[in-house]
mmCIF file of the C-alpha atoms, coordinates in Angstrom:
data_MODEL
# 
_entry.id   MODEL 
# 
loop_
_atom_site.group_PDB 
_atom_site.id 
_atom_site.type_symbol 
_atom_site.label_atom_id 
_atom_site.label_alt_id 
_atom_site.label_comp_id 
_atom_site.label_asym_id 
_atom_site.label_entity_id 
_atom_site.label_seq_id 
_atom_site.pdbx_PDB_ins_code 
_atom_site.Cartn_x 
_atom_site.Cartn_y 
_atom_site.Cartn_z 
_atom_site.occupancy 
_atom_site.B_iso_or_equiv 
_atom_site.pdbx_formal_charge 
_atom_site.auth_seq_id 
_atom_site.auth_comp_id 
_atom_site.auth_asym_id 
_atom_site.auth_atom_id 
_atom_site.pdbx_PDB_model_num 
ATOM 1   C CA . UNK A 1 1   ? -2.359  4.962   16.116  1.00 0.00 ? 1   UNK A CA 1 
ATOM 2   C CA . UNK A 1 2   ? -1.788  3.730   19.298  1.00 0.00 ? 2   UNK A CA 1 
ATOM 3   C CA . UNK A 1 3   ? -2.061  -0.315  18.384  1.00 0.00 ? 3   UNK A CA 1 
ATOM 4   C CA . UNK A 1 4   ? -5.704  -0.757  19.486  1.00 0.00 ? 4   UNK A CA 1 
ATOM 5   C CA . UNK A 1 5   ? -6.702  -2.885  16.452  1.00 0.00 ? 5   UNK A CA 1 
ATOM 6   C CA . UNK A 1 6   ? -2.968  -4.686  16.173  1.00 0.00 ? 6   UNK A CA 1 
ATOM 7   C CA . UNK A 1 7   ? -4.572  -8.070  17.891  1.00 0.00 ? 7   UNK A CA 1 
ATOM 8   C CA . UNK A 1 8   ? -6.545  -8.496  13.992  1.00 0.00 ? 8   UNK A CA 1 
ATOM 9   C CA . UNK A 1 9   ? -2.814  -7.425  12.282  1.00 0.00 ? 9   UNK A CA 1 
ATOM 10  C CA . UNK A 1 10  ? 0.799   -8.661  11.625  1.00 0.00 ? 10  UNK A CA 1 
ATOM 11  C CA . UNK A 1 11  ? 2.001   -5.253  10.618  1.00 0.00 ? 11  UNK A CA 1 
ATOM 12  C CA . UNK A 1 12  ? 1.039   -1.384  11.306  1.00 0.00 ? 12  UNK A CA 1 
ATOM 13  C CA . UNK A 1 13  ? 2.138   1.542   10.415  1.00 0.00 ? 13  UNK A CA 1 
ATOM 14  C CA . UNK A 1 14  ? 1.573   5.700   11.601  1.00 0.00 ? 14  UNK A CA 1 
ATOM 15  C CA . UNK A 1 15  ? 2.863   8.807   10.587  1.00 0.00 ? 15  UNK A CA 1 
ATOM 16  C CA . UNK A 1 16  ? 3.806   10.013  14.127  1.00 0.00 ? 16  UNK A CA 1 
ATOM 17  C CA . UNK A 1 17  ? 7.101   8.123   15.783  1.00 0.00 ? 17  UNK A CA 1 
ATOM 18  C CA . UNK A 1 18  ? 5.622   8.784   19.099  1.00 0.00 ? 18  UNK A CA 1 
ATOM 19  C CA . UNK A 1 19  ? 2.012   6.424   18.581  1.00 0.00 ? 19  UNK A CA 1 
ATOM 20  C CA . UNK A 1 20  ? 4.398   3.865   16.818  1.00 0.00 ? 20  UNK A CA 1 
ATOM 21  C CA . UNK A 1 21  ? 6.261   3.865   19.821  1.00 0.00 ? 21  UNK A CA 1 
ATOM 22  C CA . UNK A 1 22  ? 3.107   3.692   21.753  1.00 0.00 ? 22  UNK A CA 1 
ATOM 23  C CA . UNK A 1 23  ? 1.709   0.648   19.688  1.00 0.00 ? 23  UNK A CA 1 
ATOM 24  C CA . UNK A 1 24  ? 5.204   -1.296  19.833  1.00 0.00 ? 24  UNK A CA 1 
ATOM 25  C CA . UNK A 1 25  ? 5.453   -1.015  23.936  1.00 0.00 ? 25  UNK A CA 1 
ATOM 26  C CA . UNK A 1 26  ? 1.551   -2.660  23.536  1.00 0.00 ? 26  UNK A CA 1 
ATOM 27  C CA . UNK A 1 27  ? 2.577   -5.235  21.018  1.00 0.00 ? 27  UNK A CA 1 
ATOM 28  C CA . UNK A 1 28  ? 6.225   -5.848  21.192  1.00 0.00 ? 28  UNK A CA 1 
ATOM 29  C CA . UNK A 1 29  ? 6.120   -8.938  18.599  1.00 0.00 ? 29  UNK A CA 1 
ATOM 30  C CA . UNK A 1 30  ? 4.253   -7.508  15.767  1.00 0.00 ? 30  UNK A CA 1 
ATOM 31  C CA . UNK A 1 31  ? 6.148   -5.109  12.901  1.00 0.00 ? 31  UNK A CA 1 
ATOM 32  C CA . UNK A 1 32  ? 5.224   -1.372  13.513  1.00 0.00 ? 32  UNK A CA 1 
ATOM 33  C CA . UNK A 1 33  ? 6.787   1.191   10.811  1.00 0.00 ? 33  UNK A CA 1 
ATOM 34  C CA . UNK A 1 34  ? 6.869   4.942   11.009  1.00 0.00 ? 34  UNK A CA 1 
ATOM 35  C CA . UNK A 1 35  ? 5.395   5.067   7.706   1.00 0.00 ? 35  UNK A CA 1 
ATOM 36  C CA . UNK A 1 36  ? 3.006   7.494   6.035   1.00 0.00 ? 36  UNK A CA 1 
ATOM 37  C CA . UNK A 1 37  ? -0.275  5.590   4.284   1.00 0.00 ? 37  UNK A CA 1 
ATOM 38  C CA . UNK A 1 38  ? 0.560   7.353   0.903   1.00 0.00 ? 38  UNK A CA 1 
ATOM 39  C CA . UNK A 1 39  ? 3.698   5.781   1.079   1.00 0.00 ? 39  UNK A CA 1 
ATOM 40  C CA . UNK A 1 40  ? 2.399   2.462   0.293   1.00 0.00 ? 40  UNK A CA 1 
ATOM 41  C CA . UNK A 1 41  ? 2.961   0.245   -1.055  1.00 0.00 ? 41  UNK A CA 1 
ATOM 42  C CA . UNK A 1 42  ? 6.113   -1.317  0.649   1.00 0.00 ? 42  UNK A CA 1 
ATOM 43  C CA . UNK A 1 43  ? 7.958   -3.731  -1.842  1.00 0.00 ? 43  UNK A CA 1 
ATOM 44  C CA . UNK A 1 44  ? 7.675   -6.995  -1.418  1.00 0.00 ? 44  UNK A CA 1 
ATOM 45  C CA . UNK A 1 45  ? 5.023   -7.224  1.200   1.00 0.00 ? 45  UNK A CA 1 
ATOM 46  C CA . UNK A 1 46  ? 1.599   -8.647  0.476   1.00 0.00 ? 46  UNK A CA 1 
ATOM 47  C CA . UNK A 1 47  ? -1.521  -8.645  3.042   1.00 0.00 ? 47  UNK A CA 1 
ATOM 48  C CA . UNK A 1 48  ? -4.808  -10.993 3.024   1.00 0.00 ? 48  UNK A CA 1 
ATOM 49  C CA . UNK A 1 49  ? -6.132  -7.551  4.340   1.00 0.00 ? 49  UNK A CA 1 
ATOM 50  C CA . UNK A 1 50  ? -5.548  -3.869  5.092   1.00 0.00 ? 50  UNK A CA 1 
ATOM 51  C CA . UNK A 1 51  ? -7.786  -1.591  7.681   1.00 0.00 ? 51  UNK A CA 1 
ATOM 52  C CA . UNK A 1 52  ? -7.650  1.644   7.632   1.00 0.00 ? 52  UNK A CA 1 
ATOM 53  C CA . UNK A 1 53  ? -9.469  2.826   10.848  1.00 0.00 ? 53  UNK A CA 1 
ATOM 54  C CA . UNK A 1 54  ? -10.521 6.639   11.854  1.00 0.00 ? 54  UNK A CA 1 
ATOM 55  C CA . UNK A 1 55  ? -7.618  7.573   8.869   1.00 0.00 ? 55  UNK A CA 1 
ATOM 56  C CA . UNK A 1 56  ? -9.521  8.825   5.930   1.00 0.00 ? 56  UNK A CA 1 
ATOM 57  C CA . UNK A 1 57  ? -11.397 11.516  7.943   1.00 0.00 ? 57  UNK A CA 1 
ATOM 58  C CA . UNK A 1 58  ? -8.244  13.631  8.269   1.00 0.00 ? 58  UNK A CA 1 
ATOM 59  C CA . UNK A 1 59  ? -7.394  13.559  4.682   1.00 0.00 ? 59  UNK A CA 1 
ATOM 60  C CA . UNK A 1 60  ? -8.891  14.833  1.568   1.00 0.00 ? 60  UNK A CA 1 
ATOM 61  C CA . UNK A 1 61  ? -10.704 12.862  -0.868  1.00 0.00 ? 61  UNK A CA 1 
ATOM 62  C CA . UNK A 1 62  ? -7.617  12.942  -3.464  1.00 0.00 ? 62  UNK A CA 1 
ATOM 63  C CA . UNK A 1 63  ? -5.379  11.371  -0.941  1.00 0.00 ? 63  UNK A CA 1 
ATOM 64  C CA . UNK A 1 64  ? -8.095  8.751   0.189   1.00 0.00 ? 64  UNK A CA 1 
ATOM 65  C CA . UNK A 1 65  ? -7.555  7.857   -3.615  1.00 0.00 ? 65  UNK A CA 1 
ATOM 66  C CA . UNK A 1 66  ? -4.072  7.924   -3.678  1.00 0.00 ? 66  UNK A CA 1 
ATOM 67  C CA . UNK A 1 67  ? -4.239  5.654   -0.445  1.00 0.00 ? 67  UNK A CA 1 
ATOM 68  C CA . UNK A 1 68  ? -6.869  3.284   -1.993  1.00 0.00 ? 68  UNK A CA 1 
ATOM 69  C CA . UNK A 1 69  ? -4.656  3.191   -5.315  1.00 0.00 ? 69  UNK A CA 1 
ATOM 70  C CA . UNK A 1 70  ? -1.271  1.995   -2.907  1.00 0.00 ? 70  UNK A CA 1 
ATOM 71  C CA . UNK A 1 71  ? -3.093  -0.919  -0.977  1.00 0.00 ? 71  UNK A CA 1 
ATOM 72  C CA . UNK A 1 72  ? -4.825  -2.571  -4.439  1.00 0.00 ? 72  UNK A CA 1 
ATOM 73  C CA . UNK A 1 73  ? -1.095  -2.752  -4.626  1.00 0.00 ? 73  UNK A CA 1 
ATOM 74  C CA . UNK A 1 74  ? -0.478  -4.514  -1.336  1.00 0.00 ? 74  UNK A CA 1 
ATOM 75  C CA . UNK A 1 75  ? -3.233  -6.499  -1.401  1.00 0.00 ? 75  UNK A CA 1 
ATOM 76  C CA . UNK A 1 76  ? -3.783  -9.750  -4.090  1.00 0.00 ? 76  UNK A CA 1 
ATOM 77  C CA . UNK A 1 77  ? -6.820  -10.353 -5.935  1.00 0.00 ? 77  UNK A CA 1 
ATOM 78  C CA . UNK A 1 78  ? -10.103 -11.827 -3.845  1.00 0.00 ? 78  UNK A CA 1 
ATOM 79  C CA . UNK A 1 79  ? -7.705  -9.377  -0.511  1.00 0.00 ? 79  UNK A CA 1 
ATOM 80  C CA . UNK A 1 80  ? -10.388 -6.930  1.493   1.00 0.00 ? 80  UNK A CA 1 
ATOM 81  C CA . UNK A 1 81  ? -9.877  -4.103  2.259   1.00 0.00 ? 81  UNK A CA 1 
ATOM 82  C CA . UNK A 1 82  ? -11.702 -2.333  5.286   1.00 0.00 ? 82  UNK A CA 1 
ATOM 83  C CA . UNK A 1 83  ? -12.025 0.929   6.397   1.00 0.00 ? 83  UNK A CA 1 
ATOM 84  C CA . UNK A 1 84  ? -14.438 4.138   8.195   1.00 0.00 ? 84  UNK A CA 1 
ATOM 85  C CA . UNK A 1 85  ? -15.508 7.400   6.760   1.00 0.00 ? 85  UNK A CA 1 
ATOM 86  C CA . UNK A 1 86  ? -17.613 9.704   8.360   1.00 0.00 ? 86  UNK A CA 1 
ATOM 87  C CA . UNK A 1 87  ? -20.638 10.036  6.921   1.00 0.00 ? 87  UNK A CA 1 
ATOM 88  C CA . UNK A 1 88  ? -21.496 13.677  4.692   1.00 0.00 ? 88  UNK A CA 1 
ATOM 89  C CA . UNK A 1 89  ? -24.942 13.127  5.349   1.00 0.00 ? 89  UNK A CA 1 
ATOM 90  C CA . UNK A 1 90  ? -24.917 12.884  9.338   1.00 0.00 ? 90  UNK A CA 1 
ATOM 91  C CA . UNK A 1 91  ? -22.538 16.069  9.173   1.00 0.00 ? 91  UNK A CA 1 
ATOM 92  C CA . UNK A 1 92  ? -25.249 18.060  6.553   1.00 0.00 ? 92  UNK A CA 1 
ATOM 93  C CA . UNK A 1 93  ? -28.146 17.085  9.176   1.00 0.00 ? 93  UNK A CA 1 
ATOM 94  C CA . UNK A 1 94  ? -26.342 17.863  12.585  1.00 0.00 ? 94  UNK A CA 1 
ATOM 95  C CA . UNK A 1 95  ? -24.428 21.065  10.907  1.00 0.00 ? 95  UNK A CA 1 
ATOM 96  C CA . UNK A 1 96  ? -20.976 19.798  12.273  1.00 0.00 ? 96  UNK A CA 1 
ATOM 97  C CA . UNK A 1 97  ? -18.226 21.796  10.992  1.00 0.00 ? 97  UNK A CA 1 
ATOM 98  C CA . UNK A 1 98  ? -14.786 20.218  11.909  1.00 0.00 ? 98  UNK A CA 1 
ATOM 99  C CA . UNK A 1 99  ? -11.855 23.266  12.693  1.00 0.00 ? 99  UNK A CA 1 
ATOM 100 C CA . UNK A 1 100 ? -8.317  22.677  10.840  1.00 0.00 ? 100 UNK A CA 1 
ATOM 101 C CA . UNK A 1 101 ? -7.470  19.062  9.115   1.00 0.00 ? 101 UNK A CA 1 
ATOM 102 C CA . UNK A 1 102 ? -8.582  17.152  12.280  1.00 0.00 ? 102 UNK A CA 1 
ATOM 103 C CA . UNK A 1 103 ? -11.901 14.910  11.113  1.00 0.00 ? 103 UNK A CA 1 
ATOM 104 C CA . UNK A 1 104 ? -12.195 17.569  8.045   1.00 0.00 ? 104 UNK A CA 1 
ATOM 105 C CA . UNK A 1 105 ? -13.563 14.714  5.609   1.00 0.00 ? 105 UNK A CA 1 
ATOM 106 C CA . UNK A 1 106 ? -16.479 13.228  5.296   1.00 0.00 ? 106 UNK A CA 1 
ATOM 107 C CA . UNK A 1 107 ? -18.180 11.365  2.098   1.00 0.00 ? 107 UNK A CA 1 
ATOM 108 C CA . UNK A 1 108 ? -21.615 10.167  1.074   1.00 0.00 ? 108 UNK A CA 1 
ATOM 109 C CA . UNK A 1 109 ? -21.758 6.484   0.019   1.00 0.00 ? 109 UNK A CA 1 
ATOM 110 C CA . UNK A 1 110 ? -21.876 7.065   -3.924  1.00 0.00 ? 110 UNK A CA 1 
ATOM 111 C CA . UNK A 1 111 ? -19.060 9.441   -3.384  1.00 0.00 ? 111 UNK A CA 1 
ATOM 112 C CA . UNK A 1 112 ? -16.988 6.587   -1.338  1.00 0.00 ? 112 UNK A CA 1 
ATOM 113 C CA . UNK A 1 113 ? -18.269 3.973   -4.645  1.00 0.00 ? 113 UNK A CA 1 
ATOM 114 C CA . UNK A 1 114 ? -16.698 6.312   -7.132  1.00 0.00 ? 114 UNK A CA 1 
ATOM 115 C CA . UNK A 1 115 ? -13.017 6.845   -5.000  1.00 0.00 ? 115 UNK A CA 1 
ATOM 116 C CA . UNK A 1 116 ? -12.855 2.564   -4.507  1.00 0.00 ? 116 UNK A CA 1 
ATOM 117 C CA . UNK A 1 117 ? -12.641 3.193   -8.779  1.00 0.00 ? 117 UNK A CA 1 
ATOM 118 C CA . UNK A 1 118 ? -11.962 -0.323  -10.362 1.00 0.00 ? 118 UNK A CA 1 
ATOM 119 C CA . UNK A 1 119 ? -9.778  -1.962  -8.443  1.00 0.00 ? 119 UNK A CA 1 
ATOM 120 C CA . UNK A 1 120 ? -11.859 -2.700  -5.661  1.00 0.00 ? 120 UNK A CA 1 
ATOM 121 C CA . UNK A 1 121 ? -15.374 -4.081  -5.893  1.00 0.00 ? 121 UNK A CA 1 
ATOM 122 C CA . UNK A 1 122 ? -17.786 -2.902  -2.247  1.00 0.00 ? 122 UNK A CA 1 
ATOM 123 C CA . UNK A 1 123 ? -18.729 -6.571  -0.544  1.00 0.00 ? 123 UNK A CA 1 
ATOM 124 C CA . UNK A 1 124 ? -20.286 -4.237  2.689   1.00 0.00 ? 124 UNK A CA 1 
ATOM 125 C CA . UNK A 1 125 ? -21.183 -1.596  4.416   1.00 0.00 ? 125 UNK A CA 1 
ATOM 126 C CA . UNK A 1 126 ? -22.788 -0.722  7.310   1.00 0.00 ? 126 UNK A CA 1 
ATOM 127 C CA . UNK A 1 127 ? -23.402 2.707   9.772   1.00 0.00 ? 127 UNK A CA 1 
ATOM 128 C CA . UNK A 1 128 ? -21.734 3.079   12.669  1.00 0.00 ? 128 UNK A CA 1 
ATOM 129 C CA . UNK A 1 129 ? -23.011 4.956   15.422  1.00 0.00 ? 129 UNK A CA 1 
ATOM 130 C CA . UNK A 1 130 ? -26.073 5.924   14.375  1.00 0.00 ? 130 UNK A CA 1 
ATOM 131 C CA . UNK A 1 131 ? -27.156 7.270   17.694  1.00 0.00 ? 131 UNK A CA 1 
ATOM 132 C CA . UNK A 1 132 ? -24.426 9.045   19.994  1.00 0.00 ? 132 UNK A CA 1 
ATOM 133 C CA . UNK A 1 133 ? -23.991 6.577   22.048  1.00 0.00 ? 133 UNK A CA 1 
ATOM 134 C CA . UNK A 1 134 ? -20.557 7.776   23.862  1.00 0.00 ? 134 UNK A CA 1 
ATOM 135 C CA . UNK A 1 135 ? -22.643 10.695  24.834  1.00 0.00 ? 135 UNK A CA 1 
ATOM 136 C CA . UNK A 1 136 ? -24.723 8.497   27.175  1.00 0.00 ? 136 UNK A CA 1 
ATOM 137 C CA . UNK A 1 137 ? -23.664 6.958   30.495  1.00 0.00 ? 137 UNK A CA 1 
ATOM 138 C CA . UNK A 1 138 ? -21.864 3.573   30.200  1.00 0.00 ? 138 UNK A CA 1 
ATOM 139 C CA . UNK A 1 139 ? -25.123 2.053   32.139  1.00 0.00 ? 139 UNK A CA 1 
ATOM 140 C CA . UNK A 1 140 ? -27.649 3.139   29.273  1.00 0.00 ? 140 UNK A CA 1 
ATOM 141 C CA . UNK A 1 141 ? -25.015 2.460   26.641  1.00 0.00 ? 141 UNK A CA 1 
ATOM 142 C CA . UNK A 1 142 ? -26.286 -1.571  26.303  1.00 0.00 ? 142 UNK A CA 1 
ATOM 143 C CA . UNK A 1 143 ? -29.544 -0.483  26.234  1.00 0.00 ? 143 UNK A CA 1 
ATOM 144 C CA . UNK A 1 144 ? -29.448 1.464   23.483  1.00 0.00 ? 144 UNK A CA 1 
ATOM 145 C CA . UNK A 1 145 ? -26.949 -0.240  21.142  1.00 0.00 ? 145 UNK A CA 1 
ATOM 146 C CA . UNK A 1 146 ? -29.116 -3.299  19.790  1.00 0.00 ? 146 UNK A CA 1 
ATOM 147 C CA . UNK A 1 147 ? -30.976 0.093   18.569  1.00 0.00 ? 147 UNK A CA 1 
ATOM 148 C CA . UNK A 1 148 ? -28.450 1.143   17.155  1.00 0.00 ? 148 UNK A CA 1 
ATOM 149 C CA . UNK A 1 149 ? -26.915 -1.636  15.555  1.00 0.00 ? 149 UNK A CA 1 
ATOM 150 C CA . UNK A 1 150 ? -30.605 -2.194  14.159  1.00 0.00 ? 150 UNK A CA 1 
ATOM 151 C CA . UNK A 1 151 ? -30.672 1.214   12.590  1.00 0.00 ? 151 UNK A CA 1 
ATOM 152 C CA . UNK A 1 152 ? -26.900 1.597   11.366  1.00 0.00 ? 152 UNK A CA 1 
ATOM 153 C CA . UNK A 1 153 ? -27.691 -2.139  8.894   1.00 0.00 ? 153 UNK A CA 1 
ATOM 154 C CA . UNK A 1 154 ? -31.130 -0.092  7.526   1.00 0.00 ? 154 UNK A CA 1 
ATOM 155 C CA . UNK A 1 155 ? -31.281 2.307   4.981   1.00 0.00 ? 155 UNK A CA 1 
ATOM 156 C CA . UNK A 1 156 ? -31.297 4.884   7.623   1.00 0.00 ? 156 UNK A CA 1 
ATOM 157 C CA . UNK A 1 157 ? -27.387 3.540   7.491   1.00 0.00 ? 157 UNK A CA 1 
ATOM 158 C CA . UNK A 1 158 ? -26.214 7.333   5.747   1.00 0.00 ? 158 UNK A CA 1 
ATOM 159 C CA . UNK A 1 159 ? -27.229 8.878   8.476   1.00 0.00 ? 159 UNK A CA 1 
ATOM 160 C CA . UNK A 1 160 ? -24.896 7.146   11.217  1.00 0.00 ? 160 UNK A CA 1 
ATOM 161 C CA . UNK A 1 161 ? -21.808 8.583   12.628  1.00 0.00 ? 161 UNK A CA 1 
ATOM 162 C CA . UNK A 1 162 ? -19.241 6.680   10.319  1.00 0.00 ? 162 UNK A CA 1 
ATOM 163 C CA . UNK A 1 163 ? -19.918 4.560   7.324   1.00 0.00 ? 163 UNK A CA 1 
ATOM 164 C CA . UNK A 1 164 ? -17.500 1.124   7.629   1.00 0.00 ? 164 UNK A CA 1 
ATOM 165 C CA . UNK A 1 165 ? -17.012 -0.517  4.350   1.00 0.00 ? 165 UNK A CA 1 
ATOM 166 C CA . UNK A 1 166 ? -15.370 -3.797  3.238   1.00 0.00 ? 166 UNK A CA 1 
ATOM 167 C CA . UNK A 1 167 ? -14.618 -3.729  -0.274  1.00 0.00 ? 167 UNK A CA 1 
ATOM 168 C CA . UNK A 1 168 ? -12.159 -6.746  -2.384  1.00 0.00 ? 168 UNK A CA 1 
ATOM 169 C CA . UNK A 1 169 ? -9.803  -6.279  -4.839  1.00 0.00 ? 169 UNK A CA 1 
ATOM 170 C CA . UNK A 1 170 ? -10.661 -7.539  -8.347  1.00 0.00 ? 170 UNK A CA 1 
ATOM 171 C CA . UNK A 1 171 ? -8.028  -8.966  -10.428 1.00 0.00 ? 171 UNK A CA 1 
# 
């Protein structure tokens, strides 16, 4: 992406020269890598953490795996590892149907338990966006997130927008 996120990060990476490009301009001192996530891990390098932000909805499930498999790798034992999903569930009851590869996954939390498999062990989760909140006017926008915030840390969770998980690696 475009570096919004690299103020929590020492190193990022994207597939696309041009947002790397983008995200170095924003933060000149931190290490940005054209660098695909399935190309992880890098040798040598070890993290305290790794986010992965709005980058599992545009692959499939057996790449999300693949992914998950090549950060346990970058990450030590007791490292997190956070990351968004939208959420099957929302999708089934609004009837969105994404076009082409652009937001074309979405999982149900068992089905986001089974791909963290054994090397990672879910610490949280939480909805995001449980009401459409950048649909509304910036003014009502306050209003209505304690609301949502509320609602995305219930059950009713599934249902939000995106599902955000933090999940540590196990030894």
């Amino acid at each position: 992406g475009t570096g919004r996120f690299m103020d929590f990060a020492t190193h990022g990476i994207d597939a696309s020269n041009e947002m790397a490009e983008l995200a170095r301009k924003k933060h000149p001192t931190k290490t940005i890598r054209v660098r695909r996530a399935e190309e992880l891990p890098e040798q040598g390098l070890l993290f305290d953490a790794i986010f992965c932000l709005h980058l599992f909805m545009h692959l499939t499930p057996s790449l999300m795996a693949q992914i998950l498999a090549g950060c346990a790798q970058c990450v030590p034992a007791g490292g997190r590892l956070i990351f968004d999903i939208p959420s099957a569930r929302r999708r089934s009851l609004t009837g969105f149907r994404p076009s082409g590869w652009h937001a074309g996954n979405a999982l149900t939390h068992p089905q986001v338990v089974e791909i963290l498999g054994a090397r990672w062990k879910l610490r949280a989760w939480r909805g995001i966006l449980f009401f459409p909140i950048h649909r509304v006017p910036m003014k009502l926008r306050r209003l209505l997130r304690p609301w949502d915030d509320a609602c995305s840390a219930t059950p009713l969770k599934q249902w939000a927008s995106y599902l955000m998980y933090c999940a540590e690696r196990l030894p």
